Coordinates of C-alpha atoms and ligand atoms in Angstrom, one line a residue:
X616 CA 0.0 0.0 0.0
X617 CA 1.0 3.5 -0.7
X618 CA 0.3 6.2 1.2
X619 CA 0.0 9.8 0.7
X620 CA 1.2 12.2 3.1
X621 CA 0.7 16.1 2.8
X622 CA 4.8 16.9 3.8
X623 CA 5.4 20.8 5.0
X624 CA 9.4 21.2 4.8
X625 CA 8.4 24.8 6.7
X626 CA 11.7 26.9 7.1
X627 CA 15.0 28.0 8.7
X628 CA 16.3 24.1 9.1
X629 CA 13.2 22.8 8.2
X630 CA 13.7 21.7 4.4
X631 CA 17.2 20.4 5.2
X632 CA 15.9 18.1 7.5
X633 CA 12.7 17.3 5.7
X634 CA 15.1 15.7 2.9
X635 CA 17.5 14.0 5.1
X636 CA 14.6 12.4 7.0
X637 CA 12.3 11.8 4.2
X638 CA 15.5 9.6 2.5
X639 CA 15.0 7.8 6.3
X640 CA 11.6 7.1 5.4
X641 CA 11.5 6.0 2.3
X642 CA 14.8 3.6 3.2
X643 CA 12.0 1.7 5.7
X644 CA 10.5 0.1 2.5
X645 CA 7.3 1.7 3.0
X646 CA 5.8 3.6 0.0
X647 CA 5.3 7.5 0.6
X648 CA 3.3 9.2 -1.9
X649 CA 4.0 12.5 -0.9
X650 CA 2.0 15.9 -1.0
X651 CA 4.5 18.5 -0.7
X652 CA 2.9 21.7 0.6
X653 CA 5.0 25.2 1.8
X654 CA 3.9 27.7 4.1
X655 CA 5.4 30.1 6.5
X656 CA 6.7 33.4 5.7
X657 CA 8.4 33.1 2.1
X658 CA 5.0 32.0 0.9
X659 CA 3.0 34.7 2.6
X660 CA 5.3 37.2 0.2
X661 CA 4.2 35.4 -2.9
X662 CA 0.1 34.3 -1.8
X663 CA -0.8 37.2 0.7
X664 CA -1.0 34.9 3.7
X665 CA 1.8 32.1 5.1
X666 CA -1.0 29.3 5.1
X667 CA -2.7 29.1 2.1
X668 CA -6.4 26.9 1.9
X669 CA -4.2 24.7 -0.3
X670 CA -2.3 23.4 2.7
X671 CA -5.1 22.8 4.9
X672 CA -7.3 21.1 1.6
X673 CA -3.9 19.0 1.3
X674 CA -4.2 17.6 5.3
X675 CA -8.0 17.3 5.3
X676 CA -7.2 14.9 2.1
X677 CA -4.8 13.1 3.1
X678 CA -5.7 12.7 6.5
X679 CA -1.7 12.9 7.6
X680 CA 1.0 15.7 7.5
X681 CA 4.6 15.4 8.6
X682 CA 5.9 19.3 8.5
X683 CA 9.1 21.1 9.9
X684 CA 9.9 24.2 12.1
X685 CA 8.2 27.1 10.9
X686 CA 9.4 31.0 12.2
X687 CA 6.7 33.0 13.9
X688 CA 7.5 36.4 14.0
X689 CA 7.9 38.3 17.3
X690 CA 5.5 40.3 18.2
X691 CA 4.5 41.8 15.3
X692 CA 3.2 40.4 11.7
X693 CA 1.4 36.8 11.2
X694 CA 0.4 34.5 14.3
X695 CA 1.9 31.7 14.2
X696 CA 0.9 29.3 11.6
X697 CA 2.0 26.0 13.7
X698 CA -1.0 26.9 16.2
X699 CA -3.3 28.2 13.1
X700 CA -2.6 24.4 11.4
X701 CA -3.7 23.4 14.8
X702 CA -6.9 25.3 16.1
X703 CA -7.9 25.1 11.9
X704 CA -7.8 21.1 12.2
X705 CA -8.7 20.5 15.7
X706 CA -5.7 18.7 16.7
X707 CA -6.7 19.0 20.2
X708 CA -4.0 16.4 21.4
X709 CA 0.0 17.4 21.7
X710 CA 1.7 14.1 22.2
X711 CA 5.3 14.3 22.8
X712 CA 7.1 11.0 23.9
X713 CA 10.6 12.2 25.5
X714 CA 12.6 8.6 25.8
X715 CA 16.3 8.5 26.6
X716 CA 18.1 6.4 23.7
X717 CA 21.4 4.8 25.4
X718 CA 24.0 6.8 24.2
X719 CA 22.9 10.0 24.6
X720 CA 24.7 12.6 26.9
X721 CA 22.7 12.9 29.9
X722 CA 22.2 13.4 33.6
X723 CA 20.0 10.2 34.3
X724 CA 20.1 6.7 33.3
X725 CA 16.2 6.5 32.8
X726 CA 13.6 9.2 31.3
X727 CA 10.7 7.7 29.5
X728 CA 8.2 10.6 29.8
X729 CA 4.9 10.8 28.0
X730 CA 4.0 14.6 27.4
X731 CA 0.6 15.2 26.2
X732 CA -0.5 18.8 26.1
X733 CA -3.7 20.3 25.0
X734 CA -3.7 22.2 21.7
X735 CA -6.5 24.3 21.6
X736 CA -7.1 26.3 23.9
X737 CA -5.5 28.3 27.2
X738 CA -3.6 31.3 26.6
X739 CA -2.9 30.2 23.2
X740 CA -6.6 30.7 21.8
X741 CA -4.4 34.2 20.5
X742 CA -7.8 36.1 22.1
X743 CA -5.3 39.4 23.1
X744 CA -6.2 43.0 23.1
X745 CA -3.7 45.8 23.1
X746 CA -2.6 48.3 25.2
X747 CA -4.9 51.2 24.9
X748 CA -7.7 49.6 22.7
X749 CA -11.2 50.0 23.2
X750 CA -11.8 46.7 24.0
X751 CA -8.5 46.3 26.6
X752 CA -10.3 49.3 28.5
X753 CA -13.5 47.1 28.6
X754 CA -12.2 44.7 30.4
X755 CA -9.8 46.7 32.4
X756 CA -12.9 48.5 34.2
X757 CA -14.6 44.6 34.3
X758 CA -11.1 43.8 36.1
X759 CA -12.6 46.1 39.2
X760 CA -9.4 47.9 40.1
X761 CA -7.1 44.7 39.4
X762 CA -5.7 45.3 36.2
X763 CA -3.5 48.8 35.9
X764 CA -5.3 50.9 32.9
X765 CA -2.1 50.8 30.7
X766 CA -2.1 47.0 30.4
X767 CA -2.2 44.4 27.1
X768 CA -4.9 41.8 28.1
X769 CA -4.3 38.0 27.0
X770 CA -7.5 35.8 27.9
X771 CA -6.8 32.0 29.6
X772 CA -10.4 30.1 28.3
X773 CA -10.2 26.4 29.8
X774 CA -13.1 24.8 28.8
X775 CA -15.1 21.5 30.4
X776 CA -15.4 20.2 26.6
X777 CA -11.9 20.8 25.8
X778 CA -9.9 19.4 29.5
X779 CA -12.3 16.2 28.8
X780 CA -11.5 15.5 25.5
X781 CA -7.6 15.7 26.1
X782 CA -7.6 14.1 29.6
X783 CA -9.3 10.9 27.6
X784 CA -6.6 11.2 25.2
X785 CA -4.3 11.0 27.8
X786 CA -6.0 8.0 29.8
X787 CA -6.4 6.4 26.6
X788 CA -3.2 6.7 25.5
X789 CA -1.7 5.4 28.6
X790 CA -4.2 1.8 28.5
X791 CA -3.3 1.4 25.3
X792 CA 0.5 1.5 26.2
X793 CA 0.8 0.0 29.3
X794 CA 1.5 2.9 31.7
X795 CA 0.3 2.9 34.8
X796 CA 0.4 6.5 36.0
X797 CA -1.2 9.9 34.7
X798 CA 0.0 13.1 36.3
X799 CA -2.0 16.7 35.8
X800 CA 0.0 19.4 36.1
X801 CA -1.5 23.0 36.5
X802 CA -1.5 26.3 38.7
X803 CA -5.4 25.7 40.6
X804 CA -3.7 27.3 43.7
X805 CA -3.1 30.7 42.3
X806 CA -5.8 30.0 38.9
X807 CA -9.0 28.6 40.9
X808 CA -11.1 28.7 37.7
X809 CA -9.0 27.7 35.2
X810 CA -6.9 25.6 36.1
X811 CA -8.8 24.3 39.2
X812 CA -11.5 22.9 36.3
X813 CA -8.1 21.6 34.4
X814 CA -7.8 19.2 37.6
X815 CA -11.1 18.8 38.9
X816 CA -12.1 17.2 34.6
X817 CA -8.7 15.4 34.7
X818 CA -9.3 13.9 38.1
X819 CA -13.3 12.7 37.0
X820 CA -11.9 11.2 33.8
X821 CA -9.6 9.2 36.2
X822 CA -11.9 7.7 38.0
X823 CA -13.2 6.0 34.4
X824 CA -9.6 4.2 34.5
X825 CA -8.7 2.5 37.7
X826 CA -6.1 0.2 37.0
X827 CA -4.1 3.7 36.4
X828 CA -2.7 5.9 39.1
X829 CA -3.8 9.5 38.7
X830 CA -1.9 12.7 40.8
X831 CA -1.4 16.3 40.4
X832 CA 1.6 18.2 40.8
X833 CA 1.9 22.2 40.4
X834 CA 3.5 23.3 37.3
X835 CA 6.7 25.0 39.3
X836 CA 7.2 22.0 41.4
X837 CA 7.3 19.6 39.1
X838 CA 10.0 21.6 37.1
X839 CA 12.2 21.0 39.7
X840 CA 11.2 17.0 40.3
X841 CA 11.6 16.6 36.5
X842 CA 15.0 18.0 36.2
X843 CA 16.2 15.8 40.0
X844 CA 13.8 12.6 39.3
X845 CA 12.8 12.5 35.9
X846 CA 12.1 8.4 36.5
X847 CA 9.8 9.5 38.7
X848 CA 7.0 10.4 36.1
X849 CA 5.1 8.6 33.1
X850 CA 2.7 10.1 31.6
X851 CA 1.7 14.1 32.2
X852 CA -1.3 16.3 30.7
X853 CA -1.2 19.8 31.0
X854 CA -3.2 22.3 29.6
X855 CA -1.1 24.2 26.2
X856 CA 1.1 26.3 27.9
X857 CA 2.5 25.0 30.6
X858 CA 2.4 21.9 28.1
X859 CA 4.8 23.6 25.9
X860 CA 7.5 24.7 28.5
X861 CA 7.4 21.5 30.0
X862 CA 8.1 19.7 26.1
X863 CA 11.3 21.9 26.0
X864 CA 12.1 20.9 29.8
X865 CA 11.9 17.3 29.0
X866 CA 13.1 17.5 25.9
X867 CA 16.6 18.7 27.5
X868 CA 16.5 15.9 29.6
X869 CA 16.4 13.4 27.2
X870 CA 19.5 14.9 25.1
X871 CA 17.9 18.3 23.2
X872 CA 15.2 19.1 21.1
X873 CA 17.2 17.8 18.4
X874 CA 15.9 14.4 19.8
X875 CA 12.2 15.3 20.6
X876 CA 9.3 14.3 18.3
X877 CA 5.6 15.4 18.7
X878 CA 2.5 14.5 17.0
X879 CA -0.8 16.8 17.2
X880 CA -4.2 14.4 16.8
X881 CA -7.6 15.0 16.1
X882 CA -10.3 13.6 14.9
X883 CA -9.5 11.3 11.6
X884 CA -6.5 14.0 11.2
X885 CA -2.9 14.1 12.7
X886 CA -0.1 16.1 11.7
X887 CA 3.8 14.8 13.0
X888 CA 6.1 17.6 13.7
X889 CA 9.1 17.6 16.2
X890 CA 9.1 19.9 19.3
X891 CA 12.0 21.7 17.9
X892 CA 12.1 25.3 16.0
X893 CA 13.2 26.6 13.0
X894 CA 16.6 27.2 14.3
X895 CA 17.2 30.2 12.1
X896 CA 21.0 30.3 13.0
X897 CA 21.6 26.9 11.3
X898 CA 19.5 27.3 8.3
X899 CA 21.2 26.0 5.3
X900 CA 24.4 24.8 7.5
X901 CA 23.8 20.7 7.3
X902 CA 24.4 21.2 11.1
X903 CA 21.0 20.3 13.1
X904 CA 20.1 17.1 14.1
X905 CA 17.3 15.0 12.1
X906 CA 16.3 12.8 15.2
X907 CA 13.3 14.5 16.3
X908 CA 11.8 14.8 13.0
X909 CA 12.7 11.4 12.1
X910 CA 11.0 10.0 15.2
X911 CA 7.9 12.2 14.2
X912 CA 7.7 10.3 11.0
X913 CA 8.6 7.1 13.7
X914 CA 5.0 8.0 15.4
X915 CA 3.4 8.5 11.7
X916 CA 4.3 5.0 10.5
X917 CA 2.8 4.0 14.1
X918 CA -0.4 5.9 12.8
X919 CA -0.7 4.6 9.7
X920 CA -0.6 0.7 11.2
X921 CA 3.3 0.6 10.1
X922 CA 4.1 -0.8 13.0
X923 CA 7.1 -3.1 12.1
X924 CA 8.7 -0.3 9.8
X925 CA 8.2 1.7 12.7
X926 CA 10.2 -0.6 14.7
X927 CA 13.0 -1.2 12.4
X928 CA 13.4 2.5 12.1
X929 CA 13.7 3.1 15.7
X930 CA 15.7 0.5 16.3
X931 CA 18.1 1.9 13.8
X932 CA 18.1 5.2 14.9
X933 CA 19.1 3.4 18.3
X934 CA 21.6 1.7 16.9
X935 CA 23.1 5.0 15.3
X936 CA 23.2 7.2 18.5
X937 CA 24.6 4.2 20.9
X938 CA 27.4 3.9 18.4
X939 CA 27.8 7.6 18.8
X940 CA 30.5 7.9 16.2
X941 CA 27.4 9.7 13.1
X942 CA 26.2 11.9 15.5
X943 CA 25.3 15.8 15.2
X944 CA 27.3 18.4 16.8
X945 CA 24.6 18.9 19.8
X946 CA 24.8 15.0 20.4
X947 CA 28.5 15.4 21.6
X948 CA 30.1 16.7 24.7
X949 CA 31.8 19.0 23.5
X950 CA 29.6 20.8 20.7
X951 CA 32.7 21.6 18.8
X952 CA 34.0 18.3 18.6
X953 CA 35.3 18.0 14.8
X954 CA 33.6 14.1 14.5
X955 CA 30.3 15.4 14.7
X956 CA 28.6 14.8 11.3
X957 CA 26.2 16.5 9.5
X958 CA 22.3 16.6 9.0
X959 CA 22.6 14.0 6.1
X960 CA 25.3 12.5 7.0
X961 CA 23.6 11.4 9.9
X962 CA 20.5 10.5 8.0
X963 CA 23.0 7.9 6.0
X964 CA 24.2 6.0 9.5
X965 CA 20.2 5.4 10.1
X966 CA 19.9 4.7 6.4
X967 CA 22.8 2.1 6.4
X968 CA 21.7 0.6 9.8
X969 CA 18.1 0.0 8.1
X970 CA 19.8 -1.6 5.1
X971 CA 21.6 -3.7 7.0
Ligands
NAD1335 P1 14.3 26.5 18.3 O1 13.8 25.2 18.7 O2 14.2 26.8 16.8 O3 15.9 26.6 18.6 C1 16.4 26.8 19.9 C2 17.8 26.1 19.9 O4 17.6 24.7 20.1 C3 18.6 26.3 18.7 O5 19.3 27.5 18.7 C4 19.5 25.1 18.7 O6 20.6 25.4 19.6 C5 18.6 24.1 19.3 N1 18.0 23.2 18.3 C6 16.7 23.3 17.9 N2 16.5 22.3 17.0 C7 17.6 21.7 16.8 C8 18.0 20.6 16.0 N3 17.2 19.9 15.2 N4 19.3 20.1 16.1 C9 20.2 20.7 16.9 N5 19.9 21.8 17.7 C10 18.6 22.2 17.7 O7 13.6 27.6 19.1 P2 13.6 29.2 18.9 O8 14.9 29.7 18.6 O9 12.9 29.7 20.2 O10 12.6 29.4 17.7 C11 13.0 29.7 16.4 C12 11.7 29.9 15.6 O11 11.0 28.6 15.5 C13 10.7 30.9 16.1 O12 10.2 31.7 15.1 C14 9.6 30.1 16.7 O13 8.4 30.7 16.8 C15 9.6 28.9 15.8 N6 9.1 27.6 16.4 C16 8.4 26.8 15.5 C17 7.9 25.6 16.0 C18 7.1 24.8 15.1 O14 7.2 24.9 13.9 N7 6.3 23.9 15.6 C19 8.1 25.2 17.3 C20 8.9 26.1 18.2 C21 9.4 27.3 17.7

C-alpha cells in the first residue's frame, strides 16, 4: 500500500531536515506518496497569507502531514501558523514522547516521559487586546481595580469540553501502552477557575480508568522534580502552555530538542512535527540534528498501522546514536568536537543501519 502524506518542509532548518529524513523514510521500505505543501513566511510574500487553503485542503485529504519548524515572528506580523494548522484542524491532542536512547549525553540513566499537552485552547486561543484599545479598556474597568489601565490583556479560556477531550486522550493513550500512571499538572492554587476545572475534569476522567494511578503536581514544582527525578514520572497532561514549557524541559533531559518528536491528533487527522524550531541560525548549514523529526515520521508510521517499519526505524536510529560515532554536533560533549557529522550524514548511518 501507498500512502499519501501532505509533507510541509516549513523553514530556517526545516527543508534540510525534511530531505535528510524523508530519504530515512523511504529507506523503511514503506511507499510515501507525498503531498509537498510550503507555508510560512516566504509563501506569505508570494500568496498574501503564510497558510494558504491549499495546505489545509492537502491535510483534510490526506488525512496525515509530517511538517518542519516554521518561524513566527515576534510580536508583530502573522500568528503563528503551527497553532493556526492546529486550532484550523482540531488537533486538540499534543503528544510528545521524551525517551532517553542509550548513548545520549545525559544526567540520568532512565527518562521515559509521555507529554501530552492540550492544543486548543488556554492562553494560546491568540484572544489578546492591546494596550490602549477600546476593547482592553473594557475589560480593564470589568477587572474592578485589578488590572493597571495601561495593560495588554491575553485571555486564559479552559473549557469542560476541551480538558475532557484531552484528559481521555491521555488515559487512553496510557491503556493502550501499558502505563500505569497519569499526572496533571497546573496552577489551581493561584488560577482557581481555570486551572482548578483543568484538575477537577482530569481527576473525573480518572476515576473511568482505575487500573491507572492519577496525581497532580503544580506546574513549578514539578519543574524542579523533573530535572532531579525524571524516572519518577510517566505520563503528564497539562493544559497548552504549561504543556509547551514543560516539552522543551523534558526535551533537555532526554538529550535536546534535536531528539524530541511530537505528533498533534484529532479527529480522523494528525499532523507529525518535532518539538524543535526553526533554528534560524543553522539554516542552510547541514548542522541540526534530524532525530526529532525522524522519530515524528517514527510516530506516523505508528499511525498509519506501520508498526514493524516503525520498529525497524527506531531500532536503527538506536543503533546509530549508541554507536555515537554519526552523530550531530549537539549530540556530543563537547559541541565543537570536529567528529560530529552532518544533518545528512547522519540520515546515511540510520539509512545504512536499516539496510543492514
Ligand atoms: P528553536 O527550537 O528553533 O531553537 C532553539 C535552539 O535549540 C537552537 O538555537 C539550537 O541550539 C537548538 N535546536 C533546535 N532544533 C535543533 C536541532 N534539530 N538540532 C540541533 N539543535 C537544535 O527555538 P527558537 O529559537 O525559540 O525558535 C525559532 C523559531 O521557530 C521561532 O520563530 C519560533 O516561533 C519557531 N518555532 C516553531 C515551532 C514549530 O514549527 N512547531 C516550534 C517552536 C518554535
Amino acid at each position: 500500500m501507498t500512502h499519501r502524506i501532505t509533507a510541509i518542509p516549513g523553514d530556517g532548518i526545516g527543508p534540510e531536515l525534511m530531505d535528510a529524513a524523508m530519504r530515512v523514510w523511504e529507506a523503511t521500505g514503506v511507499r510515501f506518496d507525498w503531498d509537498v505543501q510550503t507555508a510560512g513566511a516566504a509563501v506569505a510574500e508570494t500568496e498574501g497569507t503564510p497558510l494558504p487553503q491549499r495546505v489545509l485542503d492537502s491535510i483534510r485529504r490526506n488525512k496525515i502531514a509530517i511538517k518542519g519548524p516554521i518561524t513566527t515572528p515576534i510580536g508583530t506580523g502573522f500568528r503563528s501558523v503551527n497553532v493556526a494548522l492546529r486550532k484550523e484542524l482540531d488537533l486538540y491532542a499534543c503528544l510528545r514522547p521524551c525517551h532517553l536512547y542509550p548513548g545520549v549525553q545525559s544526567h540520568f540513566d532512565t527518562v521515559d516521559i509521555i507529554v501530552v499537552r492540550e492544543n486548543t485552547e488556554d492562553l494560546y486561543a491568540g484572544v489578546e487586546f492591546d494596550l490602549n484599545t477600546p476593547d482592553a479598556q473594557k475589560i480593564i474597568e470589568m477587572g474592578g481595580g485589578k488590572i493597571r489601565s495601561d495593560a495588554a490583556i491575553s485571555i486564559k479560556p479552559i473549557s469542560r469540553s476541551g480538558t475532557e477531550r484531552i484528559a481521555r486522550f491521555a488515559f487512553e493513550y496510557a491503556r493502550s501502552t501499558g502505563r500505569k500512571r497519569v499526572t496533571a499538572v497546573a496552577k489551581a492554587n493561584i488560577m482557581k477557575f481555570t486551572d482548578g476545572l483543568f484538575y477537577r475534569v482530569c481527576g473525573e476522567v480518572a476515576s473511568e480508568y482505575p487500573g491507572i494511578t492519577y496525581d497532580e503536581v503544580l506546574v513549578d514544582a514539578i519543574c524542579m522534580q523533573l530535572v532531579q527525578h525524571p524516572e519518577k514520572f510517566d505520563v503528564l497532561i497539562l493544559p497548552n502552555l504549561y504543556g509547551d514549557i514543560i516539552s522543551d524541559l523534558c526535551a533537555g533531559l532526554i538529550g535536546g530538542l534535536g531528539m524530541a518528536p511530537g505528533a498533534n491528533i484529532g479527529n480522523g487527522v494528525a499532523l507529525f512535527e518535532p518539538t524543535h524550531g526553526s533554528a534560524p541560525r543553522y539554516a542552510g548549514q547541514n548542522k541540526a540534528n534530524p532525530t526529532a523529526l525522524i522519530l515524528s515520521g517514527m510516530l506516523m508510521l505508528r499511525h498509519i498501522g506501520e508498526t514493524e517499519a516503525a520498529d525497524r526505524l527506531e531500532q536503527a536510529i538506536a543503533g546509530v546514536i549508541a554507536d555515537g560515532t554519526s552523530v550531530t554536533y549537539d549530540m556530543k560533549t563537547d559541541r565543537s568536537d570536529p567528529s560530529a557529522v552532518g544533518t545528512s550524514q547522519m540520515a546515511d548511518a540510520i539509512i545504512a543501519r536499516l539496510r543492514a
